[in-house]
Coordinates of C-alpha atoms and ligand atoms in Angstrom, one line a residue:
X1 CA 161.4 -5.5 73.7
X2 CA 160.6 -6.8 77.2
X3 CA 162.2 -4.9 80.0
X4 CA 162.7 -5.6 83.7
X5 CA 163.2 -2.8 86.2
X6 CA 164.7 -3.8 89.5
X7 CA 163.7 -1.8 92.6
X8 CA 160.6 -0.5 94.3
X9 CA 160.9 3.2 94.9
X10 CA 159.8 6.5 93.3
X11 CA 162.9 6.2 91.1
X12 CA 161.7 3.0 89.7
X13 CA 158.1 4.3 89.2
X14 CA 159.5 7.3 87.3
X15 CA 161.6 5.1 85.1
X16 CA 158.7 2.8 84.4
X17 CA 156.5 5.8 83.6
X18 CA 159.0 6.9 81.0
X19 CA 159.7 3.5 79.5
X20 CA 156.0 3.0 79.1
X21 CA 156.0 5.9 76.6
X22 CA 158.5 4.2 74.3
X23 CA 157.5 2.5 71.0
X24 CA 160.2 0.1 71.6
X25 CA 158.6 -1.4 74.7
X26 CA 156.6 -4.6 74.6
X27 CA 156.1 -5.9 78.1
X28 CA 157.3 -4.2 81.3
X29 CA 158.1 -6.0 84.5
X30 CA 159.1 -4.5 87.9
X31 CA 160.7 -6.5 90.7
X32 CA 159.4 -6.0 93.3
X33 CA 157.7 -2.6 92.3
X34 CA 155.0 -0.8 94.2
X35 CA 151.3 0.2 93.7
X36 CA 152.4 2.8 91.1
X37 CA 154.4 0.5 88.9
X38 CA 151.6 -2.1 89.1
X39 CA 149.6 0.2 86.9
X40 CA 152.3 0.4 84.2
X41 CA 153.5 -3.2 84.1
X42 CA 153.6 -6.5 86.0
X43 CA 155.1 -6.4 89.5
X44 CA 157.0 -9.5 90.4
X45 CA 157.5 -10.4 94.1
X46 CA 161.3 -10.9 93.8
X47 CA 163.9 -9.6 96.2
X48 CA 166.5 -7.3 94.4
X49 CA 169.3 -9.6 95.7
X50 CA 167.8 -12.9 94.6
X51 CA 169.7 -13.3 91.3
X52 CA 168.6 -16.8 90.8
X53 CA 164.9 -15.9 90.8
X54 CA 165.7 -12.9 88.6
X55 CA 167.4 -15.2 86.1
X56 CA 164.4 -17.6 86.0
X57 CA 162.1 -14.6 85.3
X58 CA 164.3 -13.1 82.6
X59 CA 164.4 -16.4 80.8
X60 CA 160.7 -17.2 81.3
X61 CA 159.5 -13.8 80.2
X62 CA 162.0 -13.3 77.4
X63 CA 163.4 -10.1 78.9
X64 CA 166.1 -8.5 76.9
X65 CA 167.0 -5.5 79.0
X66 CA 167.3 -5.2 82.8
X67 CA 167.6 -1.8 84.4
X68 CA 168.9 -1.9 88.0
X69 CA 167.6 0.9 90.1
X70 CA 169.2 0.6 93.6
X71 CA 172.9 0.2 94.4
X72 CA 172.8 -3.0 96.5
X73 CA 172.4 -5.5 93.7
X74 CA 175.0 -3.7 91.7
X75 CA 177.5 -3.7 94.5
X76 CA 176.6 -7.4 95.0
X77 CA 177.5 -8.1 91.3
X78 CA 174.2 -8.6 89.5
X79 CA 175.8 -7.4 86.2
X80 CA 178.7 -9.9 86.6
X81 CA 176.2 -12.6 87.4
X82 CA 174.5 -12.0 84.0
X83 CA 177.8 -11.8 82.1
X84 CA 179.1 -15.1 83.5
X85 CA 175.9 -17.0 82.7
X86 CA 175.7 -18.6 79.2
X87 CA 171.9 -18.0 79.0
X88 CA 172.0 -14.4 80.3
X89 CA 175.1 -12.9 78.8
X90 CA 173.3 -11.4 75.8
X91 CA 170.8 -9.6 78.0
X92 CA 171.6 -5.9 78.4
X93 CA 172.1 -4.9 82.0
X94 CA 172.0 -1.2 82.7
X95 CA 174.1 -0.7 85.8
X96 CA 177.8 -1.2 86.3
X97 CA 179.6 -4.4 87.2
X98 CA 180.8 -5.0 90.7
X99 CA 184.2 -3.4 90.4
X100 CA 182.8 -0.2 88.9
X101 CA 180.0 -0.1 91.4
X102 CA 182.8 0.3 94.0
X103 CA 182.7 4.0 93.1
X104 CA 179.7 4.0 95.4
X105 CA 180.3 0.8 97.4
X106 CA 183.7 2.0 98.8
X107 CA 184.4 5.6 99.7
X108 CA 188.1 4.7 99.8
X109 CA 188.0 3.2 96.2
X110 CA 186.2 6.4 95.0
X111 CA 188.8 8.7 96.7
X112 CA 191.7 6.7 95.2
X113 CA 190.0 6.9 91.8
X114 CA 189.6 10.7 92.0
X115 CA 193.1 11.2 93.2
X116 CA 194.5 9.0 90.4
X117 CA 192.6 11.0 87.8
X118 CA 193.0 14.5 89.3
X119 CA 189.3 14.9 89.9
X120 CA 188.7 17.7 92.4
X121 CA 187.6 16.4 95.8
X122 CA 188.3 17.0 99.5
X123 CA 191.7 16.1 101.0
X124 CA 191.4 12.8 102.9
X125 CA 193.1 9.8 104.6
X126 CA 191.7 6.4 105.4
X127 CA 192.1 4.3 108.5
X128 CA 191.4 0.9 109.9
X129 CA 191.5 -0.4 113.5
X130 CA 195.3 -1.0 113.1
X131 CA 196.0 2.8 112.9
X132 CA 193.4 4.5 115.0
X133 CA 196.2 6.6 116.6
X134 CA 197.2 8.0 113.1
X135 CA 193.5 8.8 112.6
X136 CA 193.5 10.9 115.8
X137 CA 196.7 12.7 114.6
X138 CA 195.0 13.4 111.2
X139 CA 191.9 14.7 112.9
X140 CA 194.1 17.0 115.0
X141 CA 195.7 18.4 111.8
X142 CA 192.2 19.4 110.4
X143 CA 190.0 22.3 111.2
X144 CA 186.5 21.6 112.5
X145 CA 183.9 20.4 111.6
X146 CA 185.2 16.9 111.1
X147 CA 183.9 14.6 108.3
X148 CA 184.0 10.8 109.0
X149 CA 182.7 8.3 106.4
X150 CA 182.2 4.6 106.8
X151 CA 183.9 3.1 103.7
X152 CA 181.1 0.8 102.7
X153 CA 177.3 1.0 102.1
X154 CA 175.5 2.1 105.3
X155 CA 172.0 2.9 104.0
X156 CA 172.8 6.6 103.8
X157 CA 173.8 6.8 107.4
X158 CA 177.6 6.3 107.1
X159 CA 178.6 9.9 106.9
X160 CA 179.0 11.7 110.3
X161 CA 179.9 15.4 110.6
X162 CA 181.0 16.6 114.0
X163 CA 181.9 20.0 115.3
X164 CA 184.2 18.9 118.1
X165 CA 187.5 17.2 118.1
X166 CA 186.9 14.9 121.0
X167 CA 183.5 13.8 119.6
X168 CA 185.2 13.1 116.3
X169 CA 187.9 10.9 118.0
X170 CA 185.2 9.0 119.9
X171 CA 183.2 8.5 116.7
X172 CA 186.3 7.2 114.9
X173 CA 186.9 4.7 117.7
X174 CA 183.2 3.7 117.6
X175 CA 183.3 3.1 113.8
X176 CA 186.6 1.2 113.7
X177 CA 186.9 -0.7 117.0
X178 CA 183.2 -1.2 117.7
X179 CA 182.3 -1.6 114.0
X180 CA 179.4 0.9 114.5
X181 CA 178.3 0.3 110.9
X182 CA 179.4 -3.3 110.9
X183 CA 181.5 -4.4 107.9
X184 CA 181.0 -1.0 106.3
X185 CA 183.0 0.9 108.9
X186 CA 186.0 -1.5 109.0
X187 CA 187.7 1.3 107.0
X188 CA 186.9 4.9 107.7
X189 CA 187.7 7.9 105.4
X190 CA 188.3 11.1 107.2
X191 CA 188.2 14.2 104.9
X192 CA 188.4 17.9 104.9
X193 CA 185.1 19.7 105.4
X194 CA 183.9 21.6 102.3
X195 CA 181.6 24.6 102.7
X196 CA 179.3 25.3 99.8
X197 CA 176.1 24.6 98.0
X198 CA 175.4 21.1 96.7
X199 CA 173.9 19.8 93.5
X200 CA 174.0 16.6 91.5
X201 CA 174.7 15.8 87.9
X202 CA 173.9 12.6 86.1
X203 CA 175.1 10.8 83.0
X204 CA 174.2 7.7 81.1
X205 CA 177.4 6.0 79.8
X206 CA 178.4 3.0 77.8
X207 CA 181.9 3.3 79.3
X208 CA 183.2 5.4 76.5
X209 CA 180.6 7.8 75.4
X210 CA 177.9 9.5 77.5
X211 CA 174.8 11.7 77.4
X212 CA 174.2 14.2 80.2
X213 CA 170.9 14.1 81.9
X214 CA 169.3 17.1 83.5
X215 CA 170.9 18.2 86.8
X216 CA 169.1 18.4 90.1
X217 CA 169.3 19.3 93.7
X218 CA 167.8 17.3 96.5
X219 CA 166.8 18.1 100.1
X220 CA 168.0 15.4 102.4
X221 CA 167.1 16.6 105.9
X222 CA 163.7 15.9 107.4
X223 CA 163.1 19.4 108.8
X224 CA 162.5 22.7 107.3
X225 CA 165.6 24.9 106.8
X226 CA 167.6 21.7 106.3
X227 CA 167.4 20.8 110.0
X228 CA 167.1 17.5 111.7
X229 CA 167.9 13.9 110.6
X230 CA 169.0 12.8 107.2
X231 CA 166.5 11.1 105.1
X232 CA 166.6 9.4 101.7
X233 CA 165.5 12.7 100.3
X234 CA 162.4 15.0 100.9
X235 CA 162.2 16.8 97.5
X236 CA 164.2 17.8 94.5
X237 CA 164.3 20.4 91.8
X238 CA 165.6 20.5 88.3
X239 CA 167.4 22.3 86.8
X240 CA 169.4 23.9 89.5
X241 CA 169.1 27.7 89.1
X242 CA 172.6 28.6 90.4
X243 CA 174.3 26.2 87.9
X244 CA 175.0 28.6 85.1
X245 CA 176.7 27.7 81.8
X246 CA 180.1 28.5 83.1
X247 CA 179.7 26.3 86.2
X248 CA 178.2 23.4 84.1
X249 CA 181.2 23.7 81.7
X250 CA 183.6 23.3 84.6
X251 CA 181.7 20.3 85.8
X252 CA 181.9 18.7 82.4
X253 CA 185.6 19.4 81.9
X254 CA 186.9 18.8 85.4
X255 CA 184.6 16.1 86.7
X256 CA 182.6 14.2 84.1
X257 CA 185.1 13.8 81.3
X258 CA 188.0 12.8 83.6
X259 CA 185.7 10.3 85.3
X260 CA 184.7 8.6 82.1
X261 CA 188.3 8.7 80.8
X262 CA 189.5 7.5 84.2
X263 CA 187.3 4.4 84.0
X264 CA 188.8 3.6 80.5
X265 CA 192.4 4.2 81.7
X266 CA 191.8 1.9 84.6
X267 CA 190.2 -0.7 82.3
X268 CA 187.0 -0.6 84.2
X269 CA 183.9 -1.2 82.0
X270 CA 180.8 0.8 82.9
X271 CA 177.3 0.6 81.4
X272 CA 174.8 2.7 83.3
X273 CA 174.1 5.8 85.2
X274 CA 176.7 7.8 87.1
X275 CA 175.5 10.2 89.8
X276 CA 178.0 13.0 90.7
X277 CA 177.3 14.5 94.1
X278 CA 179.0 17.9 93.9
X279 CA 179.7 20.9 96.1
X280 CA 180.5 24.4 94.9
X281 CA 183.5 25.8 96.7
X282 CA 184.9 29.2 95.4
X283 CA 182.9 28.7 92.3
X284 CA 184.7 25.4 91.6
X285 CA 183.0 22.0 91.5
X286 CA 184.3 19.4 94.0
X287 CA 183.1 15.8 94.1
X288 CA 181.5 14.7 97.4
X289 CA 180.5 11.3 96.2
X290 CA 179.8 9.1 93.3
X291 CA 176.7 6.9 93.1
X292 CA 176.5 4.0 90.6
X293 CA 172.8 4.6 89.9
X294 CA 170.2 7.3 89.7
X295 CA 169.3 9.3 92.8
X296 CA 165.9 9.1 94.5
X297 CA 164.0 11.6 94.5
X298 CA 166.2 13.3 91.9
X299 CA 165.0 10.8 89.3
X300 CA 161.5 12.0 89.8
X301 CA 162.5 15.4 88.4
X302 CA 165.3 14.4 86.0
X303 CA 163.3 11.7 84.1
X304 CA 160.2 13.9 83.4
X305 CA 162.5 16.5 81.8
X306 CA 163.9 14.0 79.3
X307 CA 162.0 14.3 76.0
X308 CA 164.0 11.6 74.1
X309 CA 163.0 8.0 74.2
X310 CA 164.8 6.6 77.2
X311 CA 164.5 3.0 76.1
X312 CA 166.4 4.0 72.8
X313 CA 169.1 5.5 75.0
X314 CA 169.3 2.4 77.2
X315 CA 169.5 0.0 74.2
X316 CA 172.3 2.2 72.7
X317 CA 174.1 1.9 76.0
X318 CA 173.8 -1.8 75.9
X319 CA 175.1 -1.9 72.3
X320 CA 178.0 0.5 73.1
X321 CA 176.4 2.9 70.7
X322 CA 175.8 6.1 72.7
X323 CA 178.2 7.9 70.4
X324 CA 175.4 8.2 67.9
X325 CA 172.8 9.4 70.3
X326 CA 171.8 12.8 71.6
X327 CA 169.3 13.7 74.3
X328 CA 166.6 16.3 74.2
X329 CA 165.7 18.0 77.4
X330 CA 162.5 19.9 78.3
X331 CA 163.1 23.6 79.0
X332 CA 160.7 23.7 81.8
X333 CA 161.6 23.2 85.5
X334 CA 160.4 20.2 87.4
X335 CA 160.0 19.9 91.2
X336 CA 159.0 17.0 93.4
X337 CA 157.9 17.0 97.0
X338 CA 158.0 13.8 99.0
X339 CA 155.1 12.8 101.2
X340 CA 156.4 10.7 104.1
X341 CA 155.0 8.7 107.0
X342 CA 154.8 10.4 110.3
X343 CA 157.9 9.6 112.4
X344 CA 160.2 8.9 109.3
X345 CA 163.2 8.7 109.2
X346 CA 162.8 7.1 112.6
X347 CA 160.1 4.6 113.5
X348 CA 156.8 4.9 111.5
X349 CA 153.6 3.0 110.9
X350 CA 152.6 1.4 107.6
X351 CA 149.3 0.3 106.1
X352 CA 147.5 3.7 106.1
X353 CA 145.0 4.3 103.4
X354 CA 146.0 6.9 100.9
X355 CA 143.2 9.1 99.5
X356 CA 143.1 11.7 96.7
X357 CA 145.9 10.7 94.3
X358 CA 143.4 10.8 91.4
X359 CA 142.6 14.5 92.2
X360 CA 146.1 15.8 91.3
X361 CA 145.7 16.6 87.6
X362 CA 148.4 19.2 87.6
X363 CA 151.0 16.9 88.9
X364 CA 152.5 13.4 88.3
X365 CA 152.3 11.4 91.5
X366 CA 155.2 8.8 91.6
X367 CA 154.7 6.1 94.2
X368 CA 157.6 5.1 96.6
X369 CA 156.5 3.1 99.6
X370 CA 153.0 2.0 98.6
X371 CA 151.1 -1.2 98.1
X372 CA 147.5 -2.2 97.3
X373 CA 145.2 -4.2 99.5
X374 CA 142.6 -6.8 98.3
X375 CA 140.0 -4.0 98.0
X376 CA 142.1 -2.1 95.6
X377 CA 142.9 0.6 98.1
X378 CA 146.4 2.1 98.0
X379 CA 148.2 1.9 101.3
X380 CA 151.4 3.3 102.7
X381 CA 154.2 0.7 102.8
X382 CA 157.4 2.7 103.7
X383 CA 158.8 5.9 105.1
X384 CA 158.8 7.8 101.8
X385 CA 155.4 7.2 100.3
X386 CA 154.7 9.5 97.3
X387 CA 156.7 12.0 95.2
X388 CA 154.5 14.7 93.8
X389 CA 156.2 16.1 90.7
X390 CA 155.1 19.1 88.7
X391 CA 156.4 21.3 85.8
X392 CA 156.6 25.0 85.7
X393 CA 158.3 27.8 83.8
X394 CA 160.6 28.1 86.8
X395 CA 161.1 26.1 89.9
X396 CA 158.8 28.4 91.9
X397 CA 155.9 27.9 89.6
X398 CA 156.5 24.1 89.6
X399 CA 156.6 24.0 93.4
X400 CA 153.4 25.9 93.6
X401 CA 151.7 23.2 91.5
X402 CA 153.2 20.4 93.6
X403 CA 152.0 22.1 96.9
X404 CA 148.6 22.7 95.4
X405 CA 148.2 19.0 94.4
X406 CA 149.4 17.9 97.8
X407 CA 146.4 19.6 99.4
X408 CA 144.2 16.9 97.7
X409 CA 146.2 13.9 99.1
X410 CA 146.0 12.6 102.6
X411 CA 146.8 9.7 104.8
X412 CA 147.1 9.4 108.5
X413 CA 150.2 11.1 109.9
X414 CA 151.3 12.4 106.4
X415 CA 154.3 14.7 106.6
X416 CA 156.2 16.7 104.1
X417 CA 158.6 19.7 103.8
X418 CA 156.9 22.9 103.0
X419 CA 160.1 24.8 102.1
X420 CA 161.7 22.8 99.2
X421 CA 163.9 25.3 97.2
X422 CA 164.1 27.7 100.3
X423 CA 167.9 28.2 99.8
X424 CA 167.8 29.2 96.2
Ligands
AMP1 P1 177.7 11.3 101.1 O1 177.0 10.1 101.6 O2 179.1 11.1 100.8 O3 176.9 12.0 100.0 O4 177.6 12.4 102.2 C1 176.3 12.8 102.8 C2 176.3 14.3 102.9 O5 177.3 14.7 103.8 C3 176.6 15.0 101.7 O6 175.4 15.2 100.9 C4 177.1 16.3 102.2 O7 176.0 17.2 102.6 C5 177.8 15.9 103.4 N1 179.3 15.8 103.2 C6 179.9 14.7 102.8 N2 181.3 15.0 102.6 C7 181.4 16.3 103.0 C8 182.6 17.2 103.0 N3 183.8 16.7 102.7 N4 182.3 18.4 103.4 C9 181.1 18.9 103.7 N5 180.0 18.1 103.7 C10 180.2 16.8 103.3
LIG2 N1 168.9 11.4 96.9 C1 170.2 10.9 97.2 C2 170.4 9.5 96.7 O1 169.7 8.9 96.0 O2 171.4 8.9 97.2

């Protein structure tokens, strides 16, 4: 089977690496891909939102399965585009349709969904510019810190947590009346602050049945000790050591099953990954967010721990046949440490030559923001550049291997966190 992966990050490289190991795979295409995916398949210079170009490629290359990595094309309706096209409707698209993608695309939609299906989450209310005053009243009824979320997609920047009431009111005004995050903050969700440790769970579902993938924890802040600005993610580990059997059981019964059942009750079809962002409060899982795709860099530790053939699982998802599938997970731990460009997540330079990737035999180096020049050299091409993944008998051993490998890699102004896993 010919397969197309849409996206260009470490997540897409990890998925390409895994699909490449499948006997079911014929040709692999990645749009637009990066220097890492170019070694596993054919990169196509197509924007993830250019559905027409994607259609032309799918038909020209006889592609039968499309896996959508990032959220934007899903929220824009790429799956619906395929279903409504006579020539494309038989192609399997892994990633939900537009309505279901609202679980990530609209915080308000997600909160209403959780409320309707009694899925544990923080108390909340949502506001628009027509009821800012009620927003102030609601903020006054809460204890600090205050959590304000732009309803729509805001490239990971739409959640603001503030210690002080006046600051929170000013932020609400800024989001609603000044549209600080544009269209995305026309509606703002204000919610109760939850204090606890976070982790993420992932499933692959055909809308009715699902398989659970390994769980993971990511490290979002740029600075050591979880200080500084939020990033796309600076590292991840899997499995999460504090997630014991009892806690995982609670997640399954109180969060995962009611979510899949809730989608069915609401008549919302869903084929693809669901990412559950969870926080542990008094030993109970609460949902912080849903994502309608895999996480990045979580994928770089989750995928290497899947022993089963991922393409088989994706085909079964497309055929509504997950009921008959199981998934085998590697017992070992996996960790990844992200190498980023100096300055990231603020301004940074691109085009730096990367050396030493070939000298990392104890790790798997997944490319994120990389490209190749005409001389065949690998160059930095984004803020997050490489994800250095390793296995170990526990996360400490795996991390040791990742940090050892990193010593062999360099590019100008390379930066990374030296304390992944510090809080465990
Ligand atoms: P989100 O984009 O919804 O995942 O939020 C980004 C981050 O904000 C989360 O990973 C949490 O660390 C934090 N966060 C979101 N909602 C809450 C909440 N209700 N209480 C505490 N922290 C939160
Ligand atoms: N690492 C968090 C995300 O992918 O949204």
